[in-house]
XYZ file of C-alpha atoms in Angstrom:
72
model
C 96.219 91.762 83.421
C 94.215 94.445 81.499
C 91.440 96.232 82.374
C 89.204 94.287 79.928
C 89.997 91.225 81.919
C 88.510 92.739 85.121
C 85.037 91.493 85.738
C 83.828 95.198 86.428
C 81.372 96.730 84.445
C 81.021 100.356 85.395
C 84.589 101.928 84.125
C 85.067 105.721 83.663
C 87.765 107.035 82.215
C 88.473 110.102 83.061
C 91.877 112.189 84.289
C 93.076 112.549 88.132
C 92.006 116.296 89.091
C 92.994 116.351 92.660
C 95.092 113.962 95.052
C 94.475 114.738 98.873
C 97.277 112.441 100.530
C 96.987 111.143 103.704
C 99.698 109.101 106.089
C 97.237 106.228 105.554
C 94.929 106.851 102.378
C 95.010 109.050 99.840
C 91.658 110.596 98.325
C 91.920 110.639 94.105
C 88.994 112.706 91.889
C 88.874 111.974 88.640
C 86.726 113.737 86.456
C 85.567 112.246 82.872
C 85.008 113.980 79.972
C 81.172 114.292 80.997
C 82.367 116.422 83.943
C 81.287 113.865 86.192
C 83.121 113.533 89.430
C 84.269 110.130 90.554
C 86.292 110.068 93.912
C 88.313 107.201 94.974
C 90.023 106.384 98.490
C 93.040 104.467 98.193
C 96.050 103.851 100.107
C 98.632 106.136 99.897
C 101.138 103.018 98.840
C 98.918 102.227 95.808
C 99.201 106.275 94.941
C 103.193 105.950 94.849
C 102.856 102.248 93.257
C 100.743 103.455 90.233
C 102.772 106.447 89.995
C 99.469 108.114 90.378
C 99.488 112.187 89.612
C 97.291 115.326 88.520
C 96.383 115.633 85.155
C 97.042 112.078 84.302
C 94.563 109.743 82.382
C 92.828 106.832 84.362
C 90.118 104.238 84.463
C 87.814 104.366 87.456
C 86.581 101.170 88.360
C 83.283 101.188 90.221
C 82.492 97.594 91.912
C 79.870 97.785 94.825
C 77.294 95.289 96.747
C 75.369 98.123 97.789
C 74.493 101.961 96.556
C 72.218 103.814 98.823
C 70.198 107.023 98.258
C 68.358 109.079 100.623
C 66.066 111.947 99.997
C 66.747 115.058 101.828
């Protein structure tokens, strides 16, 4: 499957900056060439499956039902 075939619009590319690994799940940043920030929580078993490690280049995919902002 590639990532064209996934029905998600919002896709950054961008390269992993920081993996905080957990027993559990893992938490992956990515920042894209923008500088923009994009952090991920995964498990931990799909960090080892994709081979998943600093400095490599990714695709964020960004699929949600809900986004919610508050004003401070």
């Amino acid at each position: 499957m590639s990532v064209q075939s996934i029905n998600v619009r919002n896709q950054f590319r961008g390269q992993v900056r920081e993996i905080i690994e957990g027993p559990v799940v893992s938490e992956i940043d990515v920042e894209t060439p923008s500088g923009l920030v994009v952090t991920s929580v995964i498990t931990t078993r799909s960090v080892k499956e994709l081979g998943l490690a600093v400095g490599q280049e990714v695709i964020a995919l960004v699929k949600s039902t809900e986004v919610a902002i508050a004003v401070p």
